[in-house]
Short mmCIF file of C-alpha atoms in Angstrom, two decimals:
data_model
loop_
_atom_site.label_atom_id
_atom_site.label_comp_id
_atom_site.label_asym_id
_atom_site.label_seq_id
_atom_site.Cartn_x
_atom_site.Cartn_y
_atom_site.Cartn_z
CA UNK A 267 36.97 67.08 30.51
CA UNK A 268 38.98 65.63 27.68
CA UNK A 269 36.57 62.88 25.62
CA UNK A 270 40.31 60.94 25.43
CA UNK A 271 41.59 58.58 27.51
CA UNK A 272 44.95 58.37 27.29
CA UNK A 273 46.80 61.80 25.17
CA UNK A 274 50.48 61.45 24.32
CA UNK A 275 52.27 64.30 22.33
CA UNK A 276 55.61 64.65 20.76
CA UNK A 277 57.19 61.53 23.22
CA UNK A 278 60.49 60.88 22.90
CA UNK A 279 62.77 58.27 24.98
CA UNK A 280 66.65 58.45 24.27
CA UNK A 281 69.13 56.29 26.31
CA UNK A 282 72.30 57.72 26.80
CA UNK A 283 75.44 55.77 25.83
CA UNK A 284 76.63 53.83 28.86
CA UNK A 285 80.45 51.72 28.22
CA UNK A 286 80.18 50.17 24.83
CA UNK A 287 76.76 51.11 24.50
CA UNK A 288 76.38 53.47 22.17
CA UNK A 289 73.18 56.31 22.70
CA UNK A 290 70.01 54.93 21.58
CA UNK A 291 66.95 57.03 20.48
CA UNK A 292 63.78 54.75 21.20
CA UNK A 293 60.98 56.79 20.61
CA UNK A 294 60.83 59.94 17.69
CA UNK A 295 58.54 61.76 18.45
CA UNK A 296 55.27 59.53 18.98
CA UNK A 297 51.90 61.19 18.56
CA UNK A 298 49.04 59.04 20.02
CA UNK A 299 45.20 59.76 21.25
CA UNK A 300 43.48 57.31 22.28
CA UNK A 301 39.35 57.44 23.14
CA UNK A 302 37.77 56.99 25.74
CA UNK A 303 36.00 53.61 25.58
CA UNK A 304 37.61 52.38 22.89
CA UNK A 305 39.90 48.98 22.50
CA UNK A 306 42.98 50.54 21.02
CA UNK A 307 45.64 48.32 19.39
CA UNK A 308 49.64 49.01 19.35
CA UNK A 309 51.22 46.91 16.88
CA UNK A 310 55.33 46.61 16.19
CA UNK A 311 57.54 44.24 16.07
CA UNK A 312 60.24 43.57 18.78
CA UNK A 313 62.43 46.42 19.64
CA UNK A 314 59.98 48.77 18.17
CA UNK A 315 58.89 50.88 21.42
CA UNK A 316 55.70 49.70 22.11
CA UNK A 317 57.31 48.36 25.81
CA UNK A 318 58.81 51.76 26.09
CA UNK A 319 55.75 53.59 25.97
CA UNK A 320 53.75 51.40 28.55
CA UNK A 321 56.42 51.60 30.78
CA UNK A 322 56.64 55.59 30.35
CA UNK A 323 53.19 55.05 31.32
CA UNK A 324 53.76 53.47 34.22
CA UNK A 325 56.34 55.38 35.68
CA UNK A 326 59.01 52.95 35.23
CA UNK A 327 60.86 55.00 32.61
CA UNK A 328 61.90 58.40 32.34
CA UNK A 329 60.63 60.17 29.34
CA UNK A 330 63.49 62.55 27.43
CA UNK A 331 60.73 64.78 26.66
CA UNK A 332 57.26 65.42 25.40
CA UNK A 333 53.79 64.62 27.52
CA UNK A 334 51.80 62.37 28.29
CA UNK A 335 48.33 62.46 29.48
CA UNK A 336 46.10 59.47 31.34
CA UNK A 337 42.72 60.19 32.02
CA UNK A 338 43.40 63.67 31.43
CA UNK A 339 45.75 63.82 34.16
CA UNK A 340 49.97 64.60 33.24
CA UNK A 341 52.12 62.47 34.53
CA UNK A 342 54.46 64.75 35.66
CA UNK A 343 52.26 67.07 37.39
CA UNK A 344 49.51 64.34 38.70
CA UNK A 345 51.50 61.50 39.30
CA UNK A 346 49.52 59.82 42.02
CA UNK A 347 46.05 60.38 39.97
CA UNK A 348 47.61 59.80 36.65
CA UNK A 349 48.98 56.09 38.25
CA UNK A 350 45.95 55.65 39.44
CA UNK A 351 43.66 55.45 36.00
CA UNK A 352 45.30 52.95 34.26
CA UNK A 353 46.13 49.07 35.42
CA UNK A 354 48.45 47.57 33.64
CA UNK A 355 49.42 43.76 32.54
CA UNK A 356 52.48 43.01 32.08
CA UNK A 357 53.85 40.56 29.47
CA UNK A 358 55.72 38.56 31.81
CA UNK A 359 54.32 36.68 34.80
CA UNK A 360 54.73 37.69 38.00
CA UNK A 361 53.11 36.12 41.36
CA UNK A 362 53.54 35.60 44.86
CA UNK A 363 54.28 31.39 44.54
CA UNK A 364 53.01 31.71 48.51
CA UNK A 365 50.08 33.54 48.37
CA UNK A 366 46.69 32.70 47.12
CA UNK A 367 44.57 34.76 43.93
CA UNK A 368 42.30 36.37 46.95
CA UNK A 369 45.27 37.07 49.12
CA UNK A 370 47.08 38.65 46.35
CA UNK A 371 43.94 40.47 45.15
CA UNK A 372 43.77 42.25 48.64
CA UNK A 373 47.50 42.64 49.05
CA UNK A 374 47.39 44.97 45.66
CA UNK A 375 43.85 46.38 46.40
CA UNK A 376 45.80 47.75 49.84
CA UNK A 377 49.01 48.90 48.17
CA UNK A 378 46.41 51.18 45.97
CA UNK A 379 44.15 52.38 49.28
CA UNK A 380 41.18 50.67 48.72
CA UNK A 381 38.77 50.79 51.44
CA UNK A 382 38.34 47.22 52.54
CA UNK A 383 34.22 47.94 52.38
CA UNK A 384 35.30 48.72 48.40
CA UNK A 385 36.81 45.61 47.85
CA UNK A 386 35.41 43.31 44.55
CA UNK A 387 38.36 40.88 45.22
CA UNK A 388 36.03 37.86 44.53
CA UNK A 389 33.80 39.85 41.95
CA UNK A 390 36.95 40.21 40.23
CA UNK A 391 38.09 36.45 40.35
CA UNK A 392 34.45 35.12 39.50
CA UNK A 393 34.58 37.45 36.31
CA UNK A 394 38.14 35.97 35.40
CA UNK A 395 36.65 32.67 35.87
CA UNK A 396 39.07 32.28 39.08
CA UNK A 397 36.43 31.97 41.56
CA UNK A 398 37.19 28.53 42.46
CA UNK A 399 40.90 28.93 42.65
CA UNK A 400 40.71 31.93 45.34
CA UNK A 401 42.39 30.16 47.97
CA UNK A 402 44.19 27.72 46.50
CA UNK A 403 48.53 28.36 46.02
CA UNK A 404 49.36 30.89 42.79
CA UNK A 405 51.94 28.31 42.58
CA UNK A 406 49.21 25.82 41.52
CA UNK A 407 47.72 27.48 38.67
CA UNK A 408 48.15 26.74 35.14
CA UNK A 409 50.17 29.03 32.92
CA UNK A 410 46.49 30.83 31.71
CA UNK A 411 45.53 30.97 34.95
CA UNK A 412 48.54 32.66 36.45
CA UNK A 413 47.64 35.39 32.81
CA UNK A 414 44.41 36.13 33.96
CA UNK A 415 45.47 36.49 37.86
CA UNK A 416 47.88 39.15 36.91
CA UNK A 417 44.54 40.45 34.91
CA UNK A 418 42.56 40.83 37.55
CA UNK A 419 45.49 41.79 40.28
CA UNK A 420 45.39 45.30 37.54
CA UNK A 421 41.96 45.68 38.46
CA UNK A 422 41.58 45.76 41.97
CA UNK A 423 41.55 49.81 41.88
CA UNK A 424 38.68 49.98 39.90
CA UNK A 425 41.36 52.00 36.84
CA UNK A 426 39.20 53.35 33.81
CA UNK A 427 42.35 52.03 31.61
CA UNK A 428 43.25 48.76 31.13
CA UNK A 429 46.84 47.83 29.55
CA UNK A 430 47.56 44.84 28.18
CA UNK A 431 50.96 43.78 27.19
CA UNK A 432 50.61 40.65 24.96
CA UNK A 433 48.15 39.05 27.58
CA UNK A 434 47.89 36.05 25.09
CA UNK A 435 51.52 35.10 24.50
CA UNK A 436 52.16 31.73 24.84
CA UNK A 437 48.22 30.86 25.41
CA UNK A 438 46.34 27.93 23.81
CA UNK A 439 43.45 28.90 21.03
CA UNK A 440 40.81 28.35 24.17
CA UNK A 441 42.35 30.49 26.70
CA UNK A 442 42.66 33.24 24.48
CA UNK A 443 39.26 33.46 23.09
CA UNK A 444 38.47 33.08 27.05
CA UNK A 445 40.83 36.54 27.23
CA UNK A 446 39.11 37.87 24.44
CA UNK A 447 35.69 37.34 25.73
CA UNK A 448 36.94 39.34 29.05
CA UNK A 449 38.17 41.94 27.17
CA UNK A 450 35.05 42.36 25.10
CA UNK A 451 33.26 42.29 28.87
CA UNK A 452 34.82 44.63 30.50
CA UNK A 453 35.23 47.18 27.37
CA UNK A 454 30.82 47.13 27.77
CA UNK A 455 31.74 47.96 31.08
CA UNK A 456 33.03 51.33 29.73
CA UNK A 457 37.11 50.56 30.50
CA UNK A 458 39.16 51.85 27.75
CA UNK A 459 41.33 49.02 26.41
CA UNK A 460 45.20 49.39 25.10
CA UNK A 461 46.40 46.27 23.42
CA UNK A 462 49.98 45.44 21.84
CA UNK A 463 49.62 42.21 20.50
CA UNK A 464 52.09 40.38 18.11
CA UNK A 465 48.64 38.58 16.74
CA UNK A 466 47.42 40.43 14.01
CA UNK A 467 44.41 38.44 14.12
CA UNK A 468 43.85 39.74 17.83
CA UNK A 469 43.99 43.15 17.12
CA UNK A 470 41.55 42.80 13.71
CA UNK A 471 39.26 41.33 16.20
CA UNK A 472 39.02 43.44 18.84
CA UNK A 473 40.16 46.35 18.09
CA UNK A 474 38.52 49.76 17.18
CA UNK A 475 41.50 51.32 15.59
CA UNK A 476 45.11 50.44 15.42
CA UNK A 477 48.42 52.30 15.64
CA UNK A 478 51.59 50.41 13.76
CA UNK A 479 54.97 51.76 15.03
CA UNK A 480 58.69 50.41 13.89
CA UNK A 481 61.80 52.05 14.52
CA UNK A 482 60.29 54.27 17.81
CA UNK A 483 57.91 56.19 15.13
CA UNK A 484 54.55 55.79 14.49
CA UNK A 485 54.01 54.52 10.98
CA UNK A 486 50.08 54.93 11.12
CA UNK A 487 47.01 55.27 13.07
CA UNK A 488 43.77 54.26 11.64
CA UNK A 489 40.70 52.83 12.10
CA UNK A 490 40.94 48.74 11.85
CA UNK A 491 38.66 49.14 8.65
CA UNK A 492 40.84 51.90 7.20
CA UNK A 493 43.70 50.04 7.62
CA UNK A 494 42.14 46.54 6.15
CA UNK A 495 41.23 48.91 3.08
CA UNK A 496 44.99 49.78 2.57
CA UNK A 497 45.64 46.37 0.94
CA UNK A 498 45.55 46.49 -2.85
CA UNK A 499 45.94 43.06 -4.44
CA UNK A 500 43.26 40.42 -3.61
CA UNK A 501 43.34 36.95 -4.49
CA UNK A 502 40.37 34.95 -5.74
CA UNK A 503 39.53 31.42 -6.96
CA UNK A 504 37.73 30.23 -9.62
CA UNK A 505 36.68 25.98 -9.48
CA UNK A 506 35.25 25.25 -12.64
CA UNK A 507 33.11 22.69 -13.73
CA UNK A 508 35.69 20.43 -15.73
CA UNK A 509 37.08 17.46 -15.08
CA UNK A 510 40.84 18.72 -15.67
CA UNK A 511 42.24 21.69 -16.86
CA UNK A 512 45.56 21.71 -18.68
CA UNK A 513 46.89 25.03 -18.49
CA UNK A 514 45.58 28.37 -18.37
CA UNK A 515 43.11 29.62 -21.46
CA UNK A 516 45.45 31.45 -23.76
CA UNK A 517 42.30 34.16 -23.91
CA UNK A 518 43.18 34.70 -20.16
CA UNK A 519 46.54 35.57 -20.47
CA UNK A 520 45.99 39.32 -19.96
CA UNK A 521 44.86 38.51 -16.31
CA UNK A 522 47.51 37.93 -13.62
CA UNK A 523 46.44 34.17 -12.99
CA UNK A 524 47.65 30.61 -12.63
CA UNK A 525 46.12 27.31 -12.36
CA UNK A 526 46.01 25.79 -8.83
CA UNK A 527 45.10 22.00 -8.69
CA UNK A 528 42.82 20.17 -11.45
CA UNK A 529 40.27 22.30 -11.91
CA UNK A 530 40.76 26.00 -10.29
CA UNK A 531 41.94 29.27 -11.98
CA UNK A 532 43.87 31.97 -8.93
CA UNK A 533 44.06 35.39 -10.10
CA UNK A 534 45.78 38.22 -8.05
CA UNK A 535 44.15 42.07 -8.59
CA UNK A 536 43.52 44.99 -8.01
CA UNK A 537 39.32 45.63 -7.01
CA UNK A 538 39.96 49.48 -8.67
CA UNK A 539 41.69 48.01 -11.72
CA UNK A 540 40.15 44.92 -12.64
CA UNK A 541 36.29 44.33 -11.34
CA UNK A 542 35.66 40.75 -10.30
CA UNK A 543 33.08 40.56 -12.37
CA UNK A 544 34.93 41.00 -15.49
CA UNK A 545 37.66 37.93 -14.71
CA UNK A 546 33.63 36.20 -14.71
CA UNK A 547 33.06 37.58 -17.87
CA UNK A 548 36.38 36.35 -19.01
CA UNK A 549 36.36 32.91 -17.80
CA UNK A 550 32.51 32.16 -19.10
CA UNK A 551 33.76 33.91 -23.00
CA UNK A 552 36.87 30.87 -22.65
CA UNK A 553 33.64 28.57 -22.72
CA UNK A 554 33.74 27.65 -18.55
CA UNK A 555 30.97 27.11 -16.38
CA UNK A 556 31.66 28.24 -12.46
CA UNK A 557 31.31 25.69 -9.62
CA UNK A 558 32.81 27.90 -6.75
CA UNK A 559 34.14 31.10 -5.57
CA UNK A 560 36.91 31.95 -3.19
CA UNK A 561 38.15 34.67 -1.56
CA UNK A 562 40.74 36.03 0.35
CA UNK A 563 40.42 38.79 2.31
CA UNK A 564 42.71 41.58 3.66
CA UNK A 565 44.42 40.99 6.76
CA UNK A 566 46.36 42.88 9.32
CA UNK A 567 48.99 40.83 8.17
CA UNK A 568 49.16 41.99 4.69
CA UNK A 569 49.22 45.90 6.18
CA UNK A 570 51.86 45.27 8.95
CA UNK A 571 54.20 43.78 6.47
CA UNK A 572 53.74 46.72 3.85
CA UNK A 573 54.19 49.15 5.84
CA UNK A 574 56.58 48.35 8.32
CA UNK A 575 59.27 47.18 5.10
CA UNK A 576 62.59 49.06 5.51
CA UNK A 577 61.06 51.79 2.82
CA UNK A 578 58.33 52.84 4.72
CA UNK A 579 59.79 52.63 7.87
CA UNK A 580 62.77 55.29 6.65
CA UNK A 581 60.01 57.38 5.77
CA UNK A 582 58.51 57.69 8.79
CA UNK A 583 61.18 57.70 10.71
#
């Protein structure tokens, strides 16, 4: 058996022009593999085909052509087995305003044949920290609440895949380190994790590797490291022991750098080009003693925006 967990080759999504709609290709050709125990990160901005490819997944779109493996198992040929290995959350919420968490946990845990005897309805809700709301209304649950219900309603089946769709949008700081913590919990569990997330610091925290894709193509797929590496100019900080500086030491002009407050020096490079400890070297020959050092590091941000620029993007595309 396959060591991946969810295989898609050569996918491609067109909608066909419909009135005044002209045809619309919204996947090229997207190449993903995804491990088997891994937490997996699809990043894009809106309208890039992220959506498109969990609901392929799902069965709630049509593919135009390629395949697309889950747990081994084509969707095309192994429908019903395929459907079964992944749980999916959806971005927007969804409940029953009439039912409670437990009676929608065992309305969904029938619609996918569980045995009642193989039920973990309140296993589930105790690990989404629902436990106590089990039999109260849905319609009574805070908005984080309602996030993690639909969590744990994608559960019920026991999938080896888990799908998140932006499970933090619109969440408070709290509630989504909560999320994050479940995440973490059930990834030691051994369920493979797929994440889009429009917080790049989400994805550089949980996730093992990260796919970007604008435009329906797949701009890159790399390990979150990798990626973090991509990022050429750094920023650092230099407070020195003065009481005021004036302007930048003329003997420092062949650094990129600019004063920043009373007393700090900020100078932009390039760790290949210009070692940090020759700006040290530098700033002790203008006669300056260091108090403090700052810096900034990479970010997810940084990447996303390079690469998904209208030059890079045409590339790939």
């Amino acid at each position: 058996m396959s060591d991946l967990a969810i295989e898609i080759k050569d996918l491609k999504k067109v909608y066909k022009a419909s009135g005044r709609s002209p045809e619309k290709v919204a996947l090229h050709g997207v190449d993903l593999e995804i491990k088997k125990g891994s937490i997996f990160g699809l990043l894009g901005p809106n309208g890039a085909g992220k959506s498109t490819i969990i609901n392929i997944m799902a069965g709630l779109v049509m593919k135009s052509s390629g395949s697309v493996k889950i747990w081994d198992y084509d969707i095309d040929t192994h429908v019903r087995q395929a459907k079964a290995s992944i749980g999916i959350v959806p971005q927007e919420l969804n409940y029953d305003a009439f039912f409670s968490p437990a009676q929608a946990m065992e309305l969904m845990a029938g619609l996918y044949g569980v045995p009642k005897n193989e039920r973990r309805t309140m296993e589930i809700l105790k690990m989404m920290g629902l436990e106590d709301k089990a039999n109260s209304y849905a319609r009574s649950l805070s908005g984080g609440m309602k996030r993690r219900l639909l969590m744990a309603k994608a559960m019920v089946h026991n999938p080896p895949i888990l799908v998140l769709d932006e499970p933090t949008a619109g969440v408070d700081i709290e509630l989504r380190r909560h999320l994050w913590d479940n995440v973490r919990a059930l990834n030691e569990q051994g369920v493979t994790i797929l994440l889009t997330t429009h917080y790049l610091e989400e994805a550089e925290e949980l996730c093992d590797k990260i796919a970007i894709i604008n435009k329906g193509a797949v701009v890159t797929c790399e390990d979150t490291e990798s990626l973090l590496s991509r990022v050429n100019n750094k920023e650092i900080r230099f407070r020195l022991n003065v009481d005021h500086l004036d302007a930048v030491p003329e003997s420092l002009s062949a650094f990129d750098v600019r004063k920043v407050g009373q007393r700090s020096l900020l100078f932009r490079y390039t760790p290949e080009e210009t070692p940090v400890e020759q700006m040290i070297s530098a700033i002790h020959d203008a006669g300056f003693e260091l108090l403090d050092i700052t810096t900034d590091k990479s970010d997810l941000e940084d990447v996303f925006l390079q690469l998904t620029s209208s030059e890079v993007s045409d590339k790939a595309a």
